[in-house]
mmCIF file of C-alpha atoms in Angstrom:
data_model
loop_
_atom_site.group_PDB
_atom_site.id
_atom_site.type_symbol
_atom_site.label_atom_id
_atom_site.label_comp_id
_atom_site.label_asym_id
_atom_site.label_seq_id
_atom_site.Cartn_x
_atom_site.Cartn_y
_atom_site.Cartn_z
ATOM 1 C CA MET A 1 18.502 -30.205 61.622
ATOM 2 C CA ALA A 2 18.849 -30.907 57.725
ATOM 3 C CA ALA A 3 19.610 -32.696 55.192
ATOM 4 C CA ASN A 4 20.957 -32.153 51.363
ATOM 5 C CA LYS A 5 17.936 -32.299 48.809
ATOM 6 C CA SER A 6 19.930 -35.003 47.017
ATOM 7 C CA ASN A 7 19.938 -37.935 48.952
ATOM 8 C CA ARG A 8 16.136 -37.633 50.735
ATOM 9 C CA ARG A 9 14.357 -40.191 51.086
ATOM 10 C CA PRO A 10 11.118 -41.390 50.856
ATOM 11 C CA GLY A 11 8.790 -41.495 54.664
ATOM 12 C CA GLU A 12 12.096 -38.733 55.693
ATOM 13 C CA VAL A 13 10.550 -35.354 57.818
ATOM 14 C CA GLU A 14 8.631 -33.020 55.643
ATOM 15 C CA THR A 15 10.721 -29.374 55.488
ATOM 16 C CA THR A 16 10.405 -26.262 56.342
ATOM 17 C CA GLY A 17 10.783 -24.829 53.117
ATOM 18 C CA HIS A 18 13.950 -23.126 53.889
ATOM 19 C CA GLU A 19 16.463 -24.103 50.913
ATOM 20 C CA TRP A 20 20.034 -23.100 51.619
ATOM 21 C CA ASP A 21 22.490 -23.757 48.960
ATOM 22 C CA GLY A 22 20.685 -27.246 48.489
ATOM 23 C CA ILE A 23 20.236 -27.954 51.737
ATOM 24 C CA GLU A 24 16.617 -28.047 53.556
ATOM 25 C CA GLU A 25 15.962 -27.629 56.835
ATOM 26 C CA PHE A 26 13.416 -30.593 58.306
ATOM 27 C CA ASN A 27 10.418 -29.294 60.017
ATOM 28 C CA ASN A 28 11.071 -31.853 63.356
ATOM 29 C CA PRO A 29 9.203 -30.922 66.567
ATOM 30 C CA MET A 30 10.576 -30.588 70.122
ATOM 31 C CA PRO A 31 11.464 -32.672 72.622
ATOM 32 C CA ARG A 32 8.620 -33.423 74.612
ATOM 33 C CA TRP A 33 10.922 -32.630 77.762
ATOM 34 C CA TRP A 34 12.289 -29.824 76.483
ATOM 35 C CA LEU A 35 8.197 -28.218 76.028
ATOM 36 C CA TRP A 36 7.667 -29.759 79.003
ATOM 37 C CA THR A 37 10.248 -27.603 81.090
ATOM 38 C CA PHE A 38 9.980 -24.722 78.968
ATOM 39 C CA TYR A 39 6.521 -24.661 80.301
ATOM 40 C CA ALA A 40 7.751 -25.435 84.580
ATOM 41 C CA CYS A 41 10.212 -22.147 83.645
ATOM 42 C CA ILE A 42 7.233 -19.901 82.791
ATOM 43 C CA ALA A 43 4.979 -21.097 85.412
ATOM 44 C CA TRP A 44 7.573 -20.810 88.045
ATOM 45 C CA ALA A 45 8.104 -17.384 86.365
ATOM 46 C CA LEU A 46 4.497 -16.254 86.865
ATOM 47 C CA VAL A 47 4.931 -18.032 90.824
ATOM 48 C CA TYR A 48 8.080 -16.554 91.807
ATOM 49 C CA SER A 49 6.220 -12.777 90.260
ATOM 50 C CA ILE A 50 3.910 -13.168 92.486
ATOM 51 C CA ALA A 51 5.552 -14.227 95.017
ATOM 52 C CA TYR A 52 8.732 -11.792 95.495
ATOM 53 C CA PRO A 53 9.291 -8.643 94.675
ATOM 54 C CA ALA A 54 9.756 -8.595 90.441
ATOM 55 C CA TRP A 55 8.051 -6.012 88.730
ATOM 56 C CA PRO A 56 9.167 -1.815 88.549
ATOM 57 C CA MET A 57 6.640 0.728 88.837
ATOM 58 C CA LEU A 58 7.101 4.209 88.329
ATOM 59 C CA THR A 59 8.099 4.334 92.202
ATOM 60 C CA ARG A 60 8.656 1.269 93.798
ATOM 61 C CA ALA A 61 8.596 -2.879 92.692
ATOM 62 C CA THR A 62 5.289 -4.658 93.408
ATOM 63 C CA GLN A 63 6.289 -6.142 96.780
ATOM 64 C CA GLY A 64 5.005 -10.066 96.436
ATOM 65 C CA VAL A 65 2.891 -11.492 98.385
ATOM 66 C CA LEU A 66 5.124 -13.407 100.753
ATOM 67 C CA GLY A 67 6.160 -10.322 101.677
ATOM 68 C CA TYR A 68 10.038 -10.934 101.419
ATOM 69 C CA ASN A 69 12.152 -7.397 101.551
ATOM 70 C CA ARG A 70 15.764 -7.863 99.728
ATOM 71 C CA ILE A 71 17.010 -4.991 101.898
ATOM 72 C CA GLU A 72 16.088 -5.778 104.951
ATOM 73 C CA ALA A 73 16.679 -10.076 104.671
ATOM 74 C CA LEU A 74 20.252 -8.240 104.043
ATOM 75 C CA ASN A 75 19.884 -5.679 107.293
ATOM 76 C CA ALA A 76 18.777 -8.873 109.461
ATOM 77 C CA GLU A 77 22.043 -10.999 107.716
ATOM 78 C CA VAL A 78 24.126 -8.153 109.087
ATOM 79 C CA GLU A 79 23.032 -8.319 112.372
ATOM 80 C CA ARG A 80 23.239 -11.741 112.733
ATOM 81 C CA PHE A 81 26.915 -11.681 111.450
ATOM 82 C CA ALA A 82 27.777 -8.509 113.937
ATOM 83 C CA ALA A 83 25.888 -10.423 116.670
ATOM 84 C CA LEU A 84 28.003 -13.400 115.920
ATOM 85 C CA ASN A 85 31.603 -11.259 115.990
ATOM 86 C CA GLY A 86 30.964 -9.276 118.800
ATOM 87 C CA PRO A 87 32.462 -10.558 121.515
ATOM 88 C CA ILE A 88 35.652 -11.285 119.361
ATOM 89 C CA ARG A 89 35.407 -7.497 117.766
ATOM 90 C CA ALA A 90 35.600 -6.428 121.791
ATOM 91 C CA GLN A 91 38.362 -8.153 122.644
ATOM 92 C CA LEU A 92 40.088 -6.888 119.930
ATOM 93 C CA VAL A 93 39.226 -3.724 120.672
ATOM 94 C CA GLU A 94 40.084 -4.357 125.094
ATOM 95 C CA ALA A 95 43.261 -5.690 123.969
ATOM 96 C CA GLU A 96 46.647 -3.565 124.353
ATOM 97 C CA LEU A 97 47.867 -3.795 120.688
ATOM 98 C CA THR A 98 51.643 -5.049 121.197
ATOM 99 C CA SER A 99 49.582 -7.891 122.510
ATOM 100 C CA ILE A 100 48.213 -8.885 119.970
ATOM 101 C CA PRO A 101 50.318 -10.011 116.956
ATOM 102 C CA GLY A 102 50.579 -12.535 119.901
ATOM 103 C CA ASN A 103 47.331 -13.542 119.921
ATOM 104 C CA PRO A 104 46.610 -16.101 117.474
ATOM 105 C CA GLU A 105 42.928 -15.857 117.903
ATOM 106 C CA LEU A 106 42.751 -12.021 117.486
ATOM 107 C CA VAL A 107 45.337 -12.046 114.726
ATOM 108 C CA ALA A 108 42.831 -14.344 112.757
ATOM 109 C CA PHE A 109 39.857 -12.613 112.569
ATOM 110 C CA ALA A 110 41.438 -9.471 112.375
ATOM 111 C CA ASN A 111 43.625 -10.459 109.304
ATOM 112 C CA GLN A 112 40.249 -11.208 107.707
ATOM 113 C CA ALA A 113 38.310 -8.062 108.750
ATOM 114 C CA GLY A 114 41.220 -6.535 107.799
ATOM 115 C CA ALA A 115 41.460 -7.717 104.425
ATOM 116 C CA ALA A 116 38.400 -6.510 104.018
ATOM 117 C CA VAL A 117 38.598 -3.453 105.780
ATOM 118 C CA PHE A 118 41.761 -2.719 103.506
ATOM 119 C CA LYS A 119 40.201 -3.730 100.189
ATOM 120 C CA THR A 120 36.852 -1.405 100.767
ATOM 121 C CA TRP A 121 38.761 1.910 102.126
ATOM 122 C CA CYS A 122 42.339 1.641 101.971
ATOM 123 C CA ALA A 123 42.921 -0.149 97.759
ATOM 124 C CA GLN A 124 42.356 2.465 95.814
ATOM 125 C CA CYS A 125 45.490 4.133 96.652
ATOM 126 C CA HIS A 126 47.250 1.534 98.228
ATOM 127 C CA GLY A 127 46.372 -0.781 95.741
ATOM 128 C CA ALA A 128 44.746 -4.362 95.479
ATOM 129 C CA GLY A 129 48.005 -5.445 96.534
ATOM 130 C CA ALA A 130 49.265 -2.724 99.210
ATOM 131 C CA ALA A 131 52.779 -1.955 96.728
ATOM 132 C CA GLY A 132 51.473 1.894 96.529
ATOM 133 C CA VAL A 133 51.344 3.913 93.545
ATOM 134 C CA GLN A 134 55.098 5.480 93.025
ATOM 135 C CA ALA A 135 53.771 8.125 90.590
ATOM 136 C CA SER A 136 50.998 9.662 92.529
ATOM 137 C CA GLY A 137 52.815 9.260 96.349
ATOM 138 C CA TYR A 138 50.970 6.042 97.813
ATOM 139 C CA PRO A 139 53.350 4.358 100.219
ATOM 140 C CA ASN A 140 54.279 0.755 99.417
ATOM 141 C CA LEU A 141 52.408 -0.800 102.391
ATOM 142 C CA LEU A 142 54.400 -4.403 101.591
ATOM 143 C CA ASP A 143 59.045 -3.073 102.345
ATOM 144 C CA ASP A 144 59.917 -2.094 105.616
ATOM 145 C CA ASP A 145 60.130 0.973 104.516
ATOM 146 C CA TRP A 146 57.868 3.480 106.492
ATOM 147 C CA LEU A 147 57.845 7.729 107.518
ATOM 148 C CA TRP A 148 56.784 7.274 110.789
ATOM 149 C CA GLY A 149 57.430 4.171 111.732
ATOM 150 C CA GLY A 150 56.175 0.174 111.026
ATOM 151 C CA ASP A 151 55.766 -1.015 114.802
ATOM 152 C CA ILE A 152 52.190 -1.336 115.001
ATOM 153 C CA GLU A 153 51.543 1.284 116.981
ATOM 154 C CA ALA A 154 52.424 3.969 114.991
ATOM 155 C CA ILE A 155 50.808 1.950 111.654
ATOM 156 C CA HIS A 156 47.739 2.591 114.245
ATOM 157 C CA THR A 157 48.505 6.298 114.908
ATOM 158 C CA THR A 158 48.734 6.422 111.562
ATOM 159 C CA ILE A 159 45.589 5.373 110.256
ATOM 160 C CA THR A 160 43.177 7.130 112.992
ATOM 161 C CA HIS A 161 44.543 10.319 112.568
ATOM 162 C CA GLY A 162 46.408 10.310 108.641
ATOM 163 C CA ILE A 163 48.530 12.632 107.280
ATOM 164 C CA ARG A 164 47.787 16.001 106.429
ATOM 165 C CA ASN A 165 44.763 16.369 106.303
ATOM 166 C CA GLY A 166 43.951 19.318 108.923
ATOM 167 C CA SER A 167 42.916 17.449 111.940
ATOM 168 C CA ASP A 168 45.029 18.864 114.939
ATOM 169 C CA GLU A 169 46.028 15.122 115.291
ATOM 170 C CA ALA A 170 47.122 13.798 112.125
ATOM 171 C CA ARG A 171 50.709 13.474 111.242
ATOM 172 C CA PHE A 172 52.196 16.476 110.149
ATOM 173 C CA SER A 173 55.292 16.981 107.950
ATOM 174 C CA GLN A 174 55.830 20.154 105.763
ATOM 175 C CA MET A 175 59.245 19.824 103.047
ATOM 176 C CA PRO A 176 60.402 23.576 101.943
ATOM 177 C CA ALA A 177 59.379 24.084 98.664
ATOM 178 C CA PHE A 178 63.448 25.343 97.993
ATOM 179 C CA GLY A 179 62.683 26.490 93.761
ATOM 180 C CA ASP A 180 62.118 29.954 96.214
ATOM 181 C CA LEU A 181 65.427 29.200 98.326
ATOM 182 C CA LEU A 182 68.091 28.079 95.939
ATOM 183 C CA SER A 183 68.649 28.644 92.534
ATOM 184 C CA ALA A 184 68.236 26.144 90.093
ATOM 185 C CA GLN A 185 72.201 25.312 89.957
ATOM 186 C CA GLU A 186 72.187 24.563 93.157
ATOM 187 C CA ILE A 187 68.634 22.462 93.439
ATOM 188 C CA GLY A 188 71.101 21.008 90.764
ATOM 189 C CA GLN A 189 73.972 19.987 92.685
ATOM 190 C CA VAL A 190 71.807 18.461 95.878
ATOM 191 C CA VAL A 191 70.046 16.491 94.003
ATOM 192 C CA GLN A 192 73.386 14.644 92.138
ATOM 193 C CA TYR A 193 74.333 14.425 95.934
ATOM 194 C CA VAL A 194 71.275 12.873 96.912
ATOM 195 C CA ARG A 195 71.861 10.610 94.541
ATOM 196 C CA GLN A 196 75.066 9.905 95.413
ATOM 197 C CA ILE A 197 73.893 8.359 98.542
ATOM 198 C CA SER A 198 71.519 6.285 97.377
ATOM 199 C CA ASN A 199 74.010 4.507 95.177
ATOM 200 C CA GLN A 200 72.722 5.745 91.980
ATOM 201 C CA ASP A 201 74.796 7.271 88.338
ATOM 202 C CA HIS A 202 75.633 10.580 89.229
ATOM 203 C CA ASP A 203 78.396 13.803 88.725
ATOM 204 C CA ALA A 204 80.260 13.289 91.826
ATOM 205 C CA ALA A 205 81.582 17.115 90.903
ATOM 206 C CA ALA A 206 78.214 18.667 91.607
ATOM 207 C CA ALA A 207 77.925 16.148 93.876
ATOM 208 C CA THR A 208 80.835 17.499 96.004
ATOM 209 C CA ASP A 209 79.073 21.431 95.989
ATOM 210 C CA GLY A 210 75.376 19.288 96.777
ATOM 211 C CA ALA A 211 76.871 17.485 100.165
ATOM 212 C CA THR A 212 77.179 21.755 101.929
ATOM 213 C CA ILE A 213 74.357 22.915 99.907
ATOM 214 C CA PHE A 214 72.522 19.581 101.591
ATOM 215 C CA ALA A 215 74.202 19.900 104.701
ATOM 216 C CA GLU A 216 73.026 23.641 105.116
ATOM 217 C CA ASN A 217 69.522 23.262 104.104
ATOM 218 C CA CYS A 218 68.439 19.116 104.414
ATOM 219 C CA ALA A 219 70.217 18.044 107.518
ATOM 220 C CA SER A 220 68.142 19.522 110.241
ATOM 221 C CA CYS A 221 65.506 16.857 108.964
ATOM 222 C CA HIS A 222 66.590 14.448 106.970
ATOM 223 C CA GLY A 223 69.546 13.931 109.706
ATOM 224 C CA ASP A 224 73.780 14.388 109.047
ATOM 225 C CA ASP A 225 74.629 11.366 107.142
ATOM 226 C CA GLY A 226 70.534 11.835 105.248
ATOM 227 C CA LYS A 227 68.319 8.721 106.858
ATOM 228 C CA GLY A 228 65.956 10.212 107.378
ATOM 229 C CA ASN A 229 64.127 11.660 111.155
ATOM 230 C CA ARG A 230 60.831 9.231 112.003
ATOM 231 C CA ASP A 231 59.646 12.198 114.328
ATOM 232 C CA LEU A 232 59.683 14.288 112.089
ATOM 233 C CA GLY A 233 58.270 12.049 108.730
ATOM 234 C CA ALA A 234 61.275 12.946 106.738
ATOM 235 C CA PRO A 235 62.778 9.999 104.193
ATOM 236 C CA ASN A 236 65.493 7.846 104.662
ATOM 237 C CA LEU A 237 67.414 8.742 101.414
ATOM 238 C CA THR A 238 70.310 6.826 100.882
ATOM 239 C CA ASP A 239 68.010 3.589 99.991
ATOM 240 C CA ALA A 240 66.633 2.332 97.157
ATOM 241 C CA ILE A 241 62.481 3.110 98.055
ATOM 242 C CA TRP A 242 60.760 6.550 96.729
ATOM 243 C CA LEU A 243 57.739 7.326 97.294
ATOM 244 C CA TYR A 244 57.294 10.298 93.883
ATOM 245 C CA GLY A 245 61.228 8.282 92.749
ATOM 246 C CA GLY A 246 64.015 9.121 92.633
ATOM 247 C CA ASP A 247 64.766 9.416 89.319
ATOM 248 C CA VAL A 248 66.774 13.304 88.792
ATOM 249 C CA ALA A 249 63.252 13.925 86.983
ATOM 250 C CA ALA A 250 61.022 12.943 90.418
ATOM 251 C CA LEU A 251 63.760 14.501 92.643
ATOM 252 C CA THR A 252 64.036 18.013 91.556
ATOM 253 C CA HIS A 253 60.663 17.790 91.212
ATOM 254 C CA THR A 254 60.685 17.370 94.567
ATOM 255 C CA VAL A 255 63.335 20.305 95.794
ATOM 256 C CA ARG A 256 61.629 22.666 94.281
ATOM 257 C CA PHE A 257 58.366 22.102 94.424
ATOM 258 C CA ALA A 258 58.090 20.049 97.383
ATOM 259 C CA ARG A 259 56.062 17.302 98.257
ATOM 260 C CA ALA A 260 52.327 17.205 100.245
ATOM 261 C CA GLY A 261 50.522 13.804 100.027
ATOM 262 C CA VAL A 262 47.255 13.689 102.708
ATOM 263 C CA MET A 263 45.792 10.782 103.823
ATOM 264 C CA PRO A 264 42.332 10.965 105.520
ATOM 265 C CA ALA A 265 41.908 9.932 109.251
ATOM 266 C CA TRP A 266 39.613 6.903 109.144
ATOM 267 C CA ASN A 267 38.193 7.224 113.378
ATOM 268 C CA THR A 268 35.732 9.237 111.440
ATOM 269 C CA ARG A 269 34.954 6.236 109.169
ATOM 270 C CA LEU A 270 35.559 3.558 110.652
ATOM 271 C CA SER A 271 35.229 1.716 114.013
ATOM 272 C CA GLU A 272 38.317 1.313 116.699
ATOM 273 C CA ALA A 273 37.808 -2.420 116.325
ATOM 274 C CA ASP A 274 37.804 -2.095 112.407
ATOM 275 C CA ILE A 275 41.220 0.969 112.533
ATOM 276 C CA ARG A 276 42.243 -2.930 114.797
ATOM 277 C CA ALA A 277 41.434 -5.070 112.058
ATOM 278 C CA VAL A 278 43.578 -3.118 109.430
ATOM 279 C CA ALA A 279 46.599 -2.037 111.350
ATOM 280 C CA VAL A 280 46.671 -5.890 112.394
ATOM 281 C CA TYR A 281 45.939 -6.727 108.183
ATOM 282 C CA VAL A 282 49.154 -3.216 107.096
ATOM 283 C CA HIS A 283 51.589 -4.958 110.081
ATOM 284 C CA GLY A 284 50.915 -8.181 108.494
ATOM 285 C CA LEU A 285 51.680 -7.844 105.045
ATOM 286 C CA GLY A 286 55.594 -8.075 105.602
ATOM 287 C CA GLY A 287 57.238 -5.382 105.936
ATOM 288 C CA GLY A 288 55.354 -4.089 109.837
ATOM 289 C CA GLU A 289 58.596 -4.078 112.668
#
């Protein structure tokens, strides 16, 4: 509290002697309730520091007379929830994959568990909302465009074994680097043809020449119509969905140098129940087939 020096009345509380611009600071004592609350907090802090782990030492903290251990408490809580969820996790593992979407109880559990798995292990690449990162080649999991298929079995296989990670069971496809096979002019022509079949602005004359180059070099994987081949992991080139971008620069880079994104095999890090849960979660995001 403060008062103007010129307005002070007899009997008012004395000041601390601090003055600024004619304003003096009163020397009012703190309210009793505030002081007792403050003292109680000090007493509680002392009791807490004696009862529970509190003071850091060189190699460990004081343990407290109650013997409480936060790590043990956390582990016990994790084990308790694991035991509670054990039966339904077992059901998730034992059920036929294709039957899970028709089981409301399993879907509800899998969506909750799968969302947690996704945010922990998958969001770093695919994004928290699963929309992917095109510039880095991380696919959007919300649309209906899938390299190897978007039904729950295909998604489960992809998550389980990953893509181009060195495992014999991993998904694998390898596009040649056509910079060693085609001239810069031919690459430019096939890029214009790809832009033509994907309904983008293009050079019609170059696209006409590119159609022949495409038929001779690309159709064996992407198909004569450019709609791709899921058995080979070859993408559909006629839609507006691009893993690395569909502008001239991105397409030219893809044709010249090829792309070879990698996804880890999650069966070495996650349990089968977690893999199935995240497969159900991804399948239900909107693009699952």
